[in-house]
Short mmCIF file of C-alpha atoms (C1' of nucleotides) in Angstrom, two decimals:
data_model
loop_
_atom_site.label_atom_id
_atom_site.label_comp_id
_atom_site.label_asym_id
_atom_site.label_seq_id
_atom_site.Cartn_x
_atom_site.Cartn_y
_atom_site.Cartn_z
CA MET A 271 0.00 0.00 0.00
CA LEU A 272 1.36 3.39 -0.97
CA GLN A 273 1.66 6.19 1.55
CA LEU A 274 -1.10 8.68 1.13
CA ASN A 275 1.02 11.68 1.98
CA TYR A 276 3.56 10.64 -0.61
CA ILE A 277 0.85 10.48 -3.25
CA ARG A 278 -0.42 13.92 -2.25
CA ASP A 279 3.02 15.52 -2.38
CA ASN A 280 4.34 13.75 -5.48
CA LYS A 281 1.41 13.25 -7.78
CA GLU A 282 3.33 13.82 -11.03
CA ASN A 283 6.06 11.43 -10.02
CA VAL A 284 3.53 8.82 -8.93
CA LEU A 285 1.75 8.96 -12.28
CA LYS A 286 5.02 8.74 -14.17
CA ARG A 287 6.07 5.63 -12.30
CA LEU A 288 2.66 3.99 -12.49
CA ALA A 289 2.87 4.37 -16.25
CA ILE A 290 5.89 2.02 -16.23
CA LYS A 291 3.67 -0.58 -14.67
CA ASN A 292 0.90 -0.03 -17.19
CA PHE A 293 -1.57 0.73 -14.46
CA LYS A 294 -4.84 1.64 -16.11
CA ASP A 295 -6.70 4.84 -15.28
CA ALA A 296 -3.90 5.89 -12.99
CA GLU A 297 -4.80 9.55 -12.97
CA ALA A 298 -8.49 8.95 -12.28
CA VAL A 299 -7.72 6.60 -9.41
CA ILE A 300 -5.09 8.86 -7.87
CA ASP A 301 -7.39 11.86 -8.15
CA SER A 302 -10.23 10.04 -6.45
CA VAL A 303 -7.89 8.88 -3.67
CA ILE A 304 -6.84 12.46 -2.98
CA GLU A 305 -10.38 13.73 -3.22
CA LYS A 306 -11.65 11.08 -0.82
CA ASP A 307 -8.87 11.87 1.58
CA ASN A 308 -9.77 15.55 1.52
CA LEU A 309 -13.25 14.56 2.53
CA ARG A 310 -11.78 12.39 5.25
CA LYS A 311 -9.75 15.26 6.64
CA ALA A 312 -12.73 17.61 6.69
CA THR A 313 -14.90 14.99 8.34
CA GLN A 314 -12.29 14.18 10.91
CA LYS A 315 -11.90 17.84 11.81
CA GLN A 316 -15.64 18.09 12.28
CA THR A 317 -15.70 14.94 14.39
CA ASP A 318 -12.78 16.03 16.55
CA ASP A 319 -14.30 19.45 17.15
CA THR A 320 -17.61 17.93 18.16
CA LYS A 321 -15.88 15.58 20.55
CA ALA A 322 -13.80 18.39 22.01
CA GLU A 323 -16.98 20.36 22.71
CA ALA A 324 -18.61 17.36 24.36
CA ASN A 325 -15.52 16.74 26.46
CA VAL A 326 -15.60 20.31 27.75
CA LEU A 327 -19.26 19.98 28.73
CA ALA A 328 -18.69 16.65 30.44
CA ARG A 329 -15.91 18.17 32.49
CA GLN A 330 -18.13 21.10 33.48
CA ILE A 331 -20.91 18.76 34.53
CA GLY A 332 -18.41 16.84 36.59
CA ASP A 333 -17.30 20.03 38.34
CA LEU A 334 -20.91 21.02 39.06
CA MET A 335 -21.71 17.60 40.49
CA LYS A 336 -18.68 17.77 42.71
CA ALA A 337 -19.70 21.20 43.93
CA GLY A 338 -23.09 19.72 44.78
CA ASN A 339 -24.83 21.84 42.20
CA ARG A 340 -27.18 19.12 41.01
CA GLU A 341 -29.86 21.16 39.31
CA GLU A 342 -27.48 23.05 37.08
CA ALA A 343 -25.74 19.83 36.19
CA GLU A 344 -29.00 18.22 35.14
CA ALA A 345 -29.84 21.25 33.03
CA MET A 346 -26.51 20.95 31.30
CA LYS A 347 -26.97 17.29 30.57
CA LEU A 348 -29.88 18.18 28.35
CA LYS A 349 -27.60 20.31 26.20
CA THR A 350 -25.35 17.37 25.45
CA ALA A 351 -28.03 15.24 23.83
CA GLU A 352 -27.75 16.79 20.40
CA LEU A 353 -23.96 16.80 20.54
CA LYS A 354 -23.94 13.13 21.39
CA ASN A 355 -26.17 12.32 18.49
CA ASN A 356 -23.97 14.33 16.12
CA GLU A 357 -20.88 12.64 17.46
CA LYS A 358 -22.30 9.24 16.70
CA LEU A 359 -23.32 10.16 13.15
CA LEU A 360 -19.98 11.75 12.41
CA ASP A 361 -18.10 8.77 13.82
CA GLU A 362 -19.99 6.43 11.54
CA LYS A 363 -19.52 8.70 8.54
CA LEU A 364 -15.80 8.98 9.22
CA LYS A 365 -15.44 5.24 9.50
CA VAL A 366 -17.13 4.73 6.14
CA ILE A 367 -14.95 7.36 4.45
CA GLU A 368 -11.77 5.93 5.95
CA GLN A 369 -12.72 2.53 4.64
CA GLU A 370 -13.38 3.98 1.21
CA VAL A 371 -10.00 5.69 1.13
CA HIS A 372 -8.36 2.44 2.17
CA ASN A 373 -10.27 0.42 -0.42
CA LEU A 374 -9.13 2.78 -3.16
CA LEU A 375 -5.57 2.87 -1.94
CA VAL A 376 -5.13 -0.90 -1.94
CA THR A 377 -6.01 -1.03 -5.64
CA VAL A 378 -2.91 1.02 -6.50
CA PRO A 379 0.18 -1.09 -7.18
CA ASN A 380 3.64 -0.18 -5.96
CA LEU A 381 5.63 2.38 -7.90
CA PRO A 382 8.35 0.77 -10.01
CA HIS A 383 11.88 2.04 -9.59
CA LEU A 384 12.69 4.50 -12.36
CA SER A 385 15.22 2.09 -13.85
CA VAL A 386 12.55 -0.56 -14.42
CA PRO A 387 11.83 -1.00 -18.12
CA ALA A 388 8.31 -0.24 -19.26
CA GLY A 389 6.51 -3.17 -20.83
CA ASN A 390 3.62 -5.50 -20.60
CA SER A 391 4.74 -9.03 -21.24
CA PRO A 392 7.57 -11.41 -20.29
CA GLU A 393 9.16 -10.75 -23.71
CA GLU A 394 9.95 -7.23 -22.59
CA ASN A 395 11.98 -8.31 -19.56
CA LEU A 396 15.67 -7.47 -19.76
CA VAL A 397 18.20 -10.29 -19.80
CA MET A 398 20.93 -9.00 -17.50
CA LEU A 399 23.18 -12.02 -17.50
CA GLU A 400 23.41 -15.48 -18.96
CA GLU A 401 25.90 -17.90 -17.52
CA GLY A 402 26.94 -21.53 -17.75
CA VAL A 403 26.97 -23.99 -20.58
CA LYS A 404 23.77 -25.56 -21.81
CA PRO A 405 24.50 -29.29 -21.82
CA LYS A 406 24.18 -31.39 -24.96
CA LEU A 407 22.18 -34.45 -24.04
CA TYR A 408 22.64 -37.92 -25.45
CA ASP A 409 20.08 -39.42 -27.81
CA GLY A 410 17.15 -40.75 -25.87
CA ALA A 411 17.48 -38.24 -23.07
CA LYS A 412 14.19 -37.77 -21.24
CA PRO A 413 12.22 -34.98 -19.60
CA HIS A 414 12.31 -35.12 -15.82
CA TRP A 415 8.80 -36.57 -15.43
CA GLU A 416 10.00 -39.66 -17.21
CA LEU A 417 13.28 -39.79 -15.30
CA THR A 418 11.49 -39.63 -11.98
CA SER A 419 9.48 -42.75 -12.69
CA LYS A 420 12.39 -44.53 -14.39
CA TYR A 421 14.45 -44.23 -11.18
CA ASP A 422 11.38 -44.28 -8.89
CA ILE A 423 12.32 -41.11 -7.03
CA ILE A 424 9.18 -38.99 -7.41
CA ASP A 425 5.72 -40.52 -7.70
CA PHE A 426 3.11 -38.17 -9.13
CA GLU A 427 0.37 -40.80 -9.40
CA LEU A 428 0.74 -41.78 -5.76
CA GLY A 429 0.33 -38.12 -4.84
CA VAL A 430 -2.91 -38.05 -6.80
CA LYS A 431 -4.14 -41.01 -4.79
CA LEU A 432 -3.23 -39.45 -1.45
CA THR A 433 -4.21 -35.86 -2.16
CA GLY A 434 -4.59 -34.81 -5.78
CA ALA A 435 -2.65 -33.50 -8.75
CA GLY A 436 0.28 -31.28 -7.85
CA PHE A 437 1.15 -33.08 -4.61
CA PRO A 438 3.93 -35.49 -5.53
CA VAL A 439 5.43 -38.12 -3.25
CA TYR A 440 9.23 -38.05 -3.08
CA LYS A 441 10.74 -41.48 -2.57
CA GLY A 442 14.14 -42.92 -1.72
CA LYS A 443 16.93 -40.86 -3.25
CA GLY A 444 14.30 -38.38 -4.42
CA ALA A 445 13.27 -37.69 -0.83
CA ARG A 446 16.87 -37.60 0.29
CA LEU A 447 17.68 -35.09 -2.45
CA GLN A 448 14.93 -32.76 -1.18
CA ARG A 449 16.31 -32.87 2.32
CA ALA A 450 19.84 -32.34 1.05
CA LEU A 451 18.91 -29.29 -1.02
CA ILE A 452 17.01 -27.72 1.87
CA ASN A 453 19.98 -28.17 4.19
CA PHE A 454 22.40 -26.94 1.57
CA PHE A 455 20.35 -23.80 0.91
CA LEU A 456 19.86 -23.08 4.61
CA ASP A 457 23.54 -23.54 5.38
CA LYS A 458 24.50 -21.18 2.57
CA ALA A 459 22.01 -18.58 3.77
CA THR A 460 23.32 -18.83 7.32
CA ALA A 461 26.86 -18.45 6.02
CA SER A 462 25.75 -15.25 4.27
CA GLY A 463 24.56 -13.85 7.57
CA TYR A 464 20.88 -14.73 7.49
CA LYS A 465 19.35 -15.86 10.77
CA GLU A 466 17.32 -19.00 10.33
CA VAL A 467 13.73 -19.08 11.53
CA GLN A 468 11.17 -21.84 11.39
CA PRO A 469 7.78 -20.13 11.18
CA PRO A 470 4.25 -21.54 11.23
CA ILE A 471 2.96 -22.57 7.82
CA LEU A 472 -0.57 -21.46 8.62
CA VAL A 473 -1.16 -17.77 9.14
CA ASN A 474 -4.07 -15.62 10.23
CA GLN A 475 -5.85 -12.93 8.25
CA ASP A 476 -3.78 -10.07 9.65
CA SER A 477 -0.61 -11.68 8.34
CA GLY A 478 -2.20 -12.23 4.94
CA TYR A 479 -3.02 -8.53 4.76
CA GLY A 480 0.35 -7.51 6.09
CA THR A 481 2.31 -8.80 3.14
CA GLY A 482 -0.42 -8.12 0.60
CA GLN A 483 -1.67 -11.63 -0.27
CA LEU A 484 -5.03 -10.45 1.00
CA PRO A 485 -7.34 -9.20 -0.23
CA ASP A 486 -6.38 -9.47 -3.92
CA LYS A 487 -4.84 -12.96 -4.04
CA GLU A 488 -7.26 -14.64 -1.69
CA GLY A 489 -8.15 -17.31 -4.24
CA GLN A 490 -4.54 -18.45 -4.58
CA MET A 491 -4.24 -19.54 -0.97
CA TYR A 492 -5.61 -22.65 0.66
CA TYR A 493 -7.98 -21.65 3.40
CA VAL A 494 -8.97 -23.46 6.58
CA ALA A 495 -12.47 -22.17 7.16
CA GLU A 496 -12.99 -23.76 10.56
CA ASP A 497 -10.18 -21.73 12.10
CA ASN A 498 -9.98 -18.85 9.63
CA LEU A 499 -6.37 -19.60 8.73
CA TYR A 500 -4.46 -19.64 5.45
CA LEU A 501 -1.76 -22.04 4.31
CA ILE A 502 1.22 -19.94 3.36
CA PRO A 503 2.06 -19.54 -0.34
CA THR A 504 5.63 -18.61 0.63
CA ALA A 505 7.70 -18.18 3.80
CA GLU A 506 7.78 -14.49 2.96
CA VAL A 507 4.39 -14.18 4.65
CA PRO A 508 5.17 -15.43 8.17
CA ILE A 509 8.78 -14.21 8.16
CA THR A 510 8.00 -10.67 7.03
CA ASN A 511 5.05 -10.52 9.42
CA ILE A 512 7.43 -11.07 12.32
CA TYR A 513 8.09 -7.36 11.89
CA ARG A 514 4.45 -6.28 11.77
CA ASP A 515 3.70 -3.47 14.25
CA VAL A 516 7.33 -3.29 15.25
CA ILE A 517 9.48 -0.20 15.71
CA LEU A 518 13.12 -1.11 15.23
CA LYS A 519 16.26 0.70 16.18
CA GLU A 520 18.09 2.18 13.22
CA SER A 521 21.17 0.27 14.34
CA ASP A 522 19.23 -3.02 14.04
CA LEU A 523 19.07 -2.59 10.26
CA PRO A 524 19.45 -4.46 8.09
CA ILE A 525 17.73 -7.53 9.54
CA LEU A 526 18.45 -10.77 7.67
CA ASN A 527 16.19 -13.79 8.06
CA CYS A 528 15.96 -17.03 6.17
CA GLY A 529 13.65 -19.95 6.52
CA TYR A 530 12.60 -23.19 4.95
CA THR A 531 8.89 -23.94 4.59
CA PRO A 532 6.63 -25.94 2.37
CA CYS A 533 4.60 -23.57 0.19
CA PHE A 534 1.01 -24.06 -0.90
CA ARG A 535 -0.55 -22.60 -4.01
CA ARG A 536 -3.96 -23.30 -5.45
CA GLU A 537 -3.25 -21.68 -8.81
CA ALA A 538 -6.15 -23.33 -10.53
CA GLY A 539 -5.75 -23.00 -14.25
CA SER A 540 -3.68 -24.15 -17.10
CA TYR A 541 -2.77 -27.77 -17.78
CA GLY A 542 -0.50 -29.34 -20.31
CA LYS A 543 3.18 -29.54 -21.10
CA ASP A 544 4.14 -26.29 -19.32
CA VAL A 545 2.87 -27.52 -16.00
CA ARG A 546 3.85 -31.16 -16.26
CA GLY A 547 5.87 -32.91 -13.63
CA LEU A 548 7.64 -30.54 -11.30
CA ASN A 549 7.00 -27.44 -13.37
CA ARG A 550 4.04 -26.32 -11.29
CA LEU A 551 2.89 -27.84 -8.02
CA HIS A 552 0.33 -27.12 -5.35
CA GLN A 553 2.82 -27.95 -2.63
CA PHE A 554 6.54 -27.39 -2.89
CA ASP A 555 9.56 -26.65 -0.74
CA LYS A 556 11.43 -23.39 -0.70
CA VAL A 557 14.09 -21.60 1.27
CA GLU A 558 13.32 -17.90 1.45
CA ILE A 559 15.56 -14.99 2.34
CA VAL A 560 14.05 -11.81 3.77
CA GLN A 561 15.59 -8.49 4.72
CA ILE A 562 14.26 -5.46 6.53
CA ALA A 563 16.49 -2.64 5.37
CA HIS A 564 17.26 1.02 5.73
CA PRO A 565 15.76 2.89 2.74
CA GLN A 566 19.18 4.20 1.75
CA GLU A 567 20.63 0.71 1.47
CA SER A 568 17.79 -1.32 0.05
CA TYR A 569 18.89 -1.33 -3.59
CA GLU A 570 22.42 -2.28 -2.71
CA ILE A 571 20.95 -5.09 -0.63
CA LEU A 572 18.74 -6.19 -3.52
CA GLU A 573 21.91 -6.74 -5.58
CA GLN A 574 23.48 -8.73 -2.73
CA MET A 575 20.41 -10.93 -2.45
CA LEU A 576 20.44 -11.51 -6.20
CA LYS A 577 24.07 -12.50 -5.97
CA HIS A 578 23.35 -14.89 -3.11
CA SER A 579 20.75 -16.75 -5.17
CA ALA A 580 22.90 -16.70 -8.31
CA ASP A 581 25.81 -18.14 -6.34
CA LEU A 582 23.62 -21.06 -5.33
CA LEU A 583 23.00 -21.82 -9.00
CA ARG A 584 26.73 -21.61 -9.66
CA ASP A 585 27.31 -24.11 -6.85
CA LEU A 586 24.70 -26.37 -8.42
CA GLU A 587 26.50 -26.01 -11.78
CA LEU A 588 23.28 -25.08 -13.54
CA PRO A 589 23.20 -22.77 -16.55
CA PHE A 590 21.06 -19.79 -15.64
CA ARG A 591 20.08 -16.30 -16.61
CA VAL A 592 19.00 -13.21 -14.72
CA LEU A 593 16.04 -11.15 -15.85
CA LYS A 594 15.13 -7.69 -14.74
CA LEU A 595 11.38 -7.70 -14.96
CA CYS A 596 9.54 -5.02 -16.90
CA GLY A 597 6.86 -3.00 -15.16
CA GLY A 598 3.97 -5.06 -16.46
CA ASP A 599 5.47 -8.41 -15.45
CA MET A 600 6.33 -7.40 -11.90
CA SER A 601 4.12 -8.34 -9.03
CA PHE A 602 1.65 -5.85 -7.58
CA GLY A 603 3.78 -4.91 -4.60
CA SER A 604 7.25 -4.89 -6.06
CA ALA A 605 9.33 -1.83 -6.92
CA MET A 606 12.02 -3.91 -8.64
CA THR A 607 12.27 -7.62 -9.31
CA TYR A 608 14.96 -9.90 -10.65
CA ASP A 609 14.02 -13.38 -11.78
CA LEU A 610 16.50 -16.21 -11.95
CA GLU A 611 15.83 -18.94 -14.48
CA VAL A 612 17.65 -22.23 -14.99
CA TRP A 613 18.00 -24.01 -18.29
CA SER A 614 16.04 -27.20 -18.52
CA ALA A 615 17.89 -29.19 -21.17
CA ALA A 616 15.28 -31.82 -21.98
CA GLN A 617 12.39 -29.39 -22.09
CA GLN A 618 14.57 -26.88 -23.93
CA ARG A 619 13.24 -23.97 -21.92
CA TRP A 620 14.05 -21.63 -19.04
CA LEU A 621 12.43 -22.35 -15.69
CA GLU A 622 11.96 -19.66 -13.07
CA VAL A 623 13.51 -20.75 -9.80
CA SER A 624 13.83 -17.51 -7.90
CA SER A 625 12.35 -14.08 -7.71
CA VAL A 626 14.17 -11.39 -5.77
CA SER A 627 12.29 -8.18 -5.05
CA ASN A 628 12.52 -4.86 -3.29
CA PHE A 629 9.13 -3.77 -1.97
CA GLU A 630 10.46 -0.47 -0.60
CA THR A 631 7.77 0.75 1.82
CA PHE A 632 4.84 -0.94 0.08
CA GLN A 633 4.66 -3.84 2.52
CA THR A 634 6.07 -2.05 5.56
CA ASN A 635 3.40 0.64 5.27
CA ARG A 636 0.72 -1.98 5.79
CA LEU A 637 2.81 -3.91 8.28
CA LYS A 638 3.67 -0.75 10.21
CA CYS A 639 7.26 -1.88 10.28
CA ARG A 640 9.30 1.16 11.18
CA TYR A 641 12.55 2.33 12.69
CA LYS A 642 13.57 5.41 14.60
CA ASP A 643 16.03 7.60 12.75
CA GLU A 644 18.79 9.62 14.42
CA LYS A 645 16.35 12.46 15.07
CA GLY A 646 14.00 10.08 16.85
CA LYS A 647 11.46 10.20 14.05
CA THR A 648 9.79 6.96 13.05
CA GLN A 649 10.27 6.04 9.40
CA LEU A 650 9.06 3.12 7.35
CA ALA A 651 11.74 0.54 6.67
CA HIS A 652 12.13 -1.22 3.32
CA SER A 653 11.34 -4.91 2.93
CA LEU A 654 12.94 -7.30 0.46
CA ASN A 655 12.68 -10.97 -0.20
CA GLY A 656 13.93 -13.63 -2.52
CA SER A 657 13.80 -17.34 -3.12
CA ALA A 658 17.03 -19.07 -2.32
CA LEU A 659 15.78 -21.30 -3.74
CA ALA A 660 12.53 -23.04 -4.72
CA LEU A 661 13.18 -26.76 -5.08
CA PRO A 662 11.00 -28.38 -7.75
CA ARG A 663 12.36 -26.71 -10.86
CA ILE A 664 15.89 -26.95 -9.52
CA VAL A 665 15.33 -30.69 -9.22
CA ALA A 666 13.83 -30.80 -12.71
CA ALA A 667 16.88 -29.10 -14.17
CA LEU A 668 19.34 -31.19 -12.15
CA LEU A 669 17.71 -34.40 -13.32
CA GLU A 670 17.44 -33.40 -16.96
CA ASN A 671 20.78 -31.65 -17.38
CA ASN A 672 22.84 -34.26 -15.58
CA GLN A 673 21.29 -37.40 -17.03
CA THR A 674 23.61 -39.94 -18.60
CA GLU A 675 23.02 -43.38 -19.96
CA ASN A 676 24.22 -44.76 -16.62
CA GLY A 677 22.18 -42.54 -14.34
CA ILE A 678 21.90 -39.01 -13.07
CA LYS A 679 24.96 -37.25 -11.74
CA ILE A 680 24.59 -35.16 -8.60
CA PRO A 681 26.72 -31.98 -8.44
CA LYS A 682 29.49 -32.02 -5.86
CA ALA A 683 28.01 -29.35 -3.63
CA VAL A 684 24.83 -31.37 -3.13
CA ALA A 685 26.42 -34.82 -3.13
CA ALA A 686 28.10 -33.90 0.14
CA TYR A 687 24.63 -33.47 1.64
CA CYS A 688 22.99 -36.45 -0.11
CA GLY A 689 25.50 -39.10 0.70
CA PHE A 690 25.43 -40.21 -2.96
CA ASP A 691 26.65 -38.69 -6.22
CA MET A 692 24.59 -40.72 -8.66
CA ILE A 693 20.95 -41.68 -9.03
CA ASN A 694 20.72 -45.00 -10.87
"C1'" G B 265 -12.13 -30.13 25.99
"C1'" G B 266 -13.76 -28.57 31.48
"C1'" A B 267 -13.15 -25.11 35.95
"C1'" G B 268 -11.00 -20.65 37.87
"C1'" A B 269 -7.87 -16.05 37.50
"C1'" A B 270 -5.89 -12.25 34.62
"C1'" A B 271 -4.61 -8.69 30.27
"C1'" U B 272 -2.40 -1.02 31.83
"C1'" G B 273 3.32 2.78 28.43
"C1'" G B 274 10.34 -0.61 26.52
"C1'" C B 275 9.82 -3.70 31.35
"C1'" A B 276 7.71 -4.13 36.37
"C1'" G B 277 3.43 -2.25 38.60
"C1'" A B 278 -0.60 1.28 40.97
"C1'" G B 279 -5.28 3.08 39.51
"C1'" C B 280 -11.47 -0.13 39.89
"C1'" G B 281 -17.00 6.09 37.23
"C1'" G B 282 -15.28 12.78 37.13
"C1'" U B 283 -7.89 17.61 36.79
"C1'" C B 284 -5.89 9.76 34.10
"C1'" U B 285 -3.14 15.44 30.19
"C1'" A B 286 -2.17 7.17 33.81
"C1'" A B 287 1.21 7.29 40.08
"C1'" U B 288 5.78 4.94 41.29
"C1'" G B 289 10.17 2.04 40.21
"C1'" C B 290 13.55 0.12 36.54
"C1'" G B 291 15.46 0.87 31.76
"C1'" G B 292 16.58 4.61 27.65
"C1'" C B 293 18.18 9.67 26.31
"C1'" A B 294 20.29 14.63 27.66
"C1'" G B 295 22.74 17.51 31.32
"C1'" U B 296 25.48 18.71 36.24
"C1'" C B 297 29.72 16.88 38.95
"C1'" U B 298 34.51 14.17 37.11
"C1'" U B 299 40.94 13.80 33.75
"C1'" G B 300 37.47 9.81 32.06
"C1'" A B 301 33.93 6.44 33.94
"C1'" A B 302 30.73 4.75 37.89
"C1'" A B 303 27.66 6.62 41.69
"C1'" A B 304 24.61 10.71 42.92
"C1'" C B 305 21.55 14.66 41.35
"C1'" U B 306 18.43 17.43 37.52
"C1'" G B 307 15.55 17.16 33.28
"C1'" U B 308 13.37 14.20 29.54
"C1'" U B 309 11.18 9.75 27.65
"C1'" G B 310 4.47 6.00 23.63
"C1'" U B 311 1.69 5.75 18.75
"C1'" A B 312 -1.51 7.71 15.04
"C1'" C B 313 -4.54 11.48 12.85
"C1'" C B 314 -6.26 16.87 12.19
"C1'" G B 315 -4.01 21.92 12.43
"C1'" U B 316 0.88 27.03 9.62
"C1'" A B 317 0.78 27.21 14.86
"C1'" A B 318 -1.48 27.38 19.57
"C1'" G B 319 -3.85 23.36 20.26
"C1'" G B 320 -7.38 19.31 19.37
"C1'" U B 321 -8.92 13.94 18.76
"C1'" A B 322 -8.23 8.70 19.46
"C1'" C B 323 -5.69 4.57 21.79
"C1'" C B 324 -5.05 1.14 29.10
"C1'" G B 325 -5.63 -6.98 24.76
"C1'" G B 326 -9.70 -6.62 20.10
"C1'" G B 327 -14.88 -5.40 19.13
"C1'" G B 328 -19.59 -3.64 21.01
"C1'" G B 329 -22.66 -1.38 25.00
"C1'" U B 330 -24.26 1.64 29.58
"C1'" U B 331 -23.27 7.00 31.07
"C1'" C B 332 -23.27 14.06 30.51
"C1'" G B 333 -18.42 11.49 31.58
"C1'" A B 334 -15.17 4.70 31.19
"C1'" A B 335 -8.43 2.26 32.22
"C1'" U B 336 -12.43 1.77 35.92
"C1'" C B 337 -19.33 -0.92 35.01
"C1'" C B 338 -21.81 -4.63 31.36
"C1'" C B 339 -21.61 -8.05 26.92
"C1'" U B 340 -18.52 -10.62 23.50
"C1'" C B 341 -14.07 -12.40 21.26
"C1'" U B 342 -8.84 -13.32 21.70
"C1'" U B 343 -4.62 -14.35 24.48
"C1'" U B 344 -1.92 -15.69 28.97
"C1'" C B 345 -1.60 -18.15 33.80
"C1'" U B 346 -3.29 -22.10 37.52
"C1'" C B 347 -5.83 -26.84 38.11
"C1'" C B 348 -8.16 -31.18 35.63
"C1'" G B 349 -8.71 -34.27 31.14
"C1'" C B 350 -6.49 -35.84 26.48
"C1'" C B 351 -1.97 -36.17 23.76
"C1'" A B 352 3.29 -36.43 19.70
#
RNA sequence: GGAGAAAUGGCAGAGCGGUCUAAUGCGGCAGUCUUGAAAACUGUUGUACCGUAAGGUACCGGGGGUUCGAAUCCCUCUUUCUCCGCCA
């Protein structure tokens, strides 16, 4: 959620940046936000004045009662009736207007950084870097969904029996590989200075709102109606919400957290080749890195986080590329996003395995995550997060790229964690 | 799941219908003293909104109610503690 005062003071700039994101009717929406807020201010003034008047009268009545002047006090009580009624009406009116302002404000996406390319579709993303050698596979090389059943390491059909499509069962070396990757990713994050946390994987409504999954992406989360809880779509939600309603010391920044969680996404929709096998799941594992940063440092930190995730791919010896997303392809709340994609040799396509974003104050404004600056003023911090990394597509690429006629080779960095260097 | 008790500022803790603009202590910050520090003393110390300012409004777990007036009374939800039951 954008800061209202910022919109008021920087309207031109806001419109310019919203244009990068292809936000429709930007000017009309911004104008109506400001207009509504003007109404809010006027109404609040009226409400406050009415309350102030009533407070004065109440105090006078109190004094009269104490002085034993009952009759005069009773006479004065009559005068307050109308005020009270007004107060109630104004309170209700104010509440409605505040809600309206809020409802408008949450429809406005974050402002992209000025360096973000304009554009609408994935084709307009900028390729910042491409690294590694795309492997040449032998004749008869298979896509990962065939390899997994050939070596009996991931069972999609069994998952369908237990739960449904998109909930695979990892078996034997497949299960061991998951555990190894999680440990590897967590150890690397810890080595980079991130403090590991193990958060709940169900969150309440407040947390959903805090990071912006609610209200707009409600349908993408699994929901437990009985207890009004949501299964997390990413560890970003519980980890970032740790800092909801928190005022930090400036010297605490930046805060680095990492955590492994399963992630749950409903993402009803497309079927077919693009979502086969591990390409898109309802439940998957991911290690997430999150930082709460000083506004002056957040873009430097974004680069560091990108490098952290890229280094993981280097360790895994996977060919990858880095995209800087164009305005139209970025998520609602992001000011700048880098995507990391690995090359899937059998599918002959790039698979997104990480998304690293700076949200600036868009999340922290809703979270009320602030710090005190050297003057003692409270300021909104910046929040950033990134996948480091999401497992399924990494596994897909590892299986496909490293397949040989004798089995699948496991890269050295992971073999140390697996206890084996070959799946056969 | 059952019975009882409780929820107040960074922390501890008083207040139980009318200067609560919330006592007091600890902690934090600034100053005095000191070569420096400690101790002692003095001052200061929540958040948000409205207002150029003076000032005003709201917030004592959340929501609602009673009253001219609520931290204080009532209802409700949540959480915590004690006891019982169940349990990895």
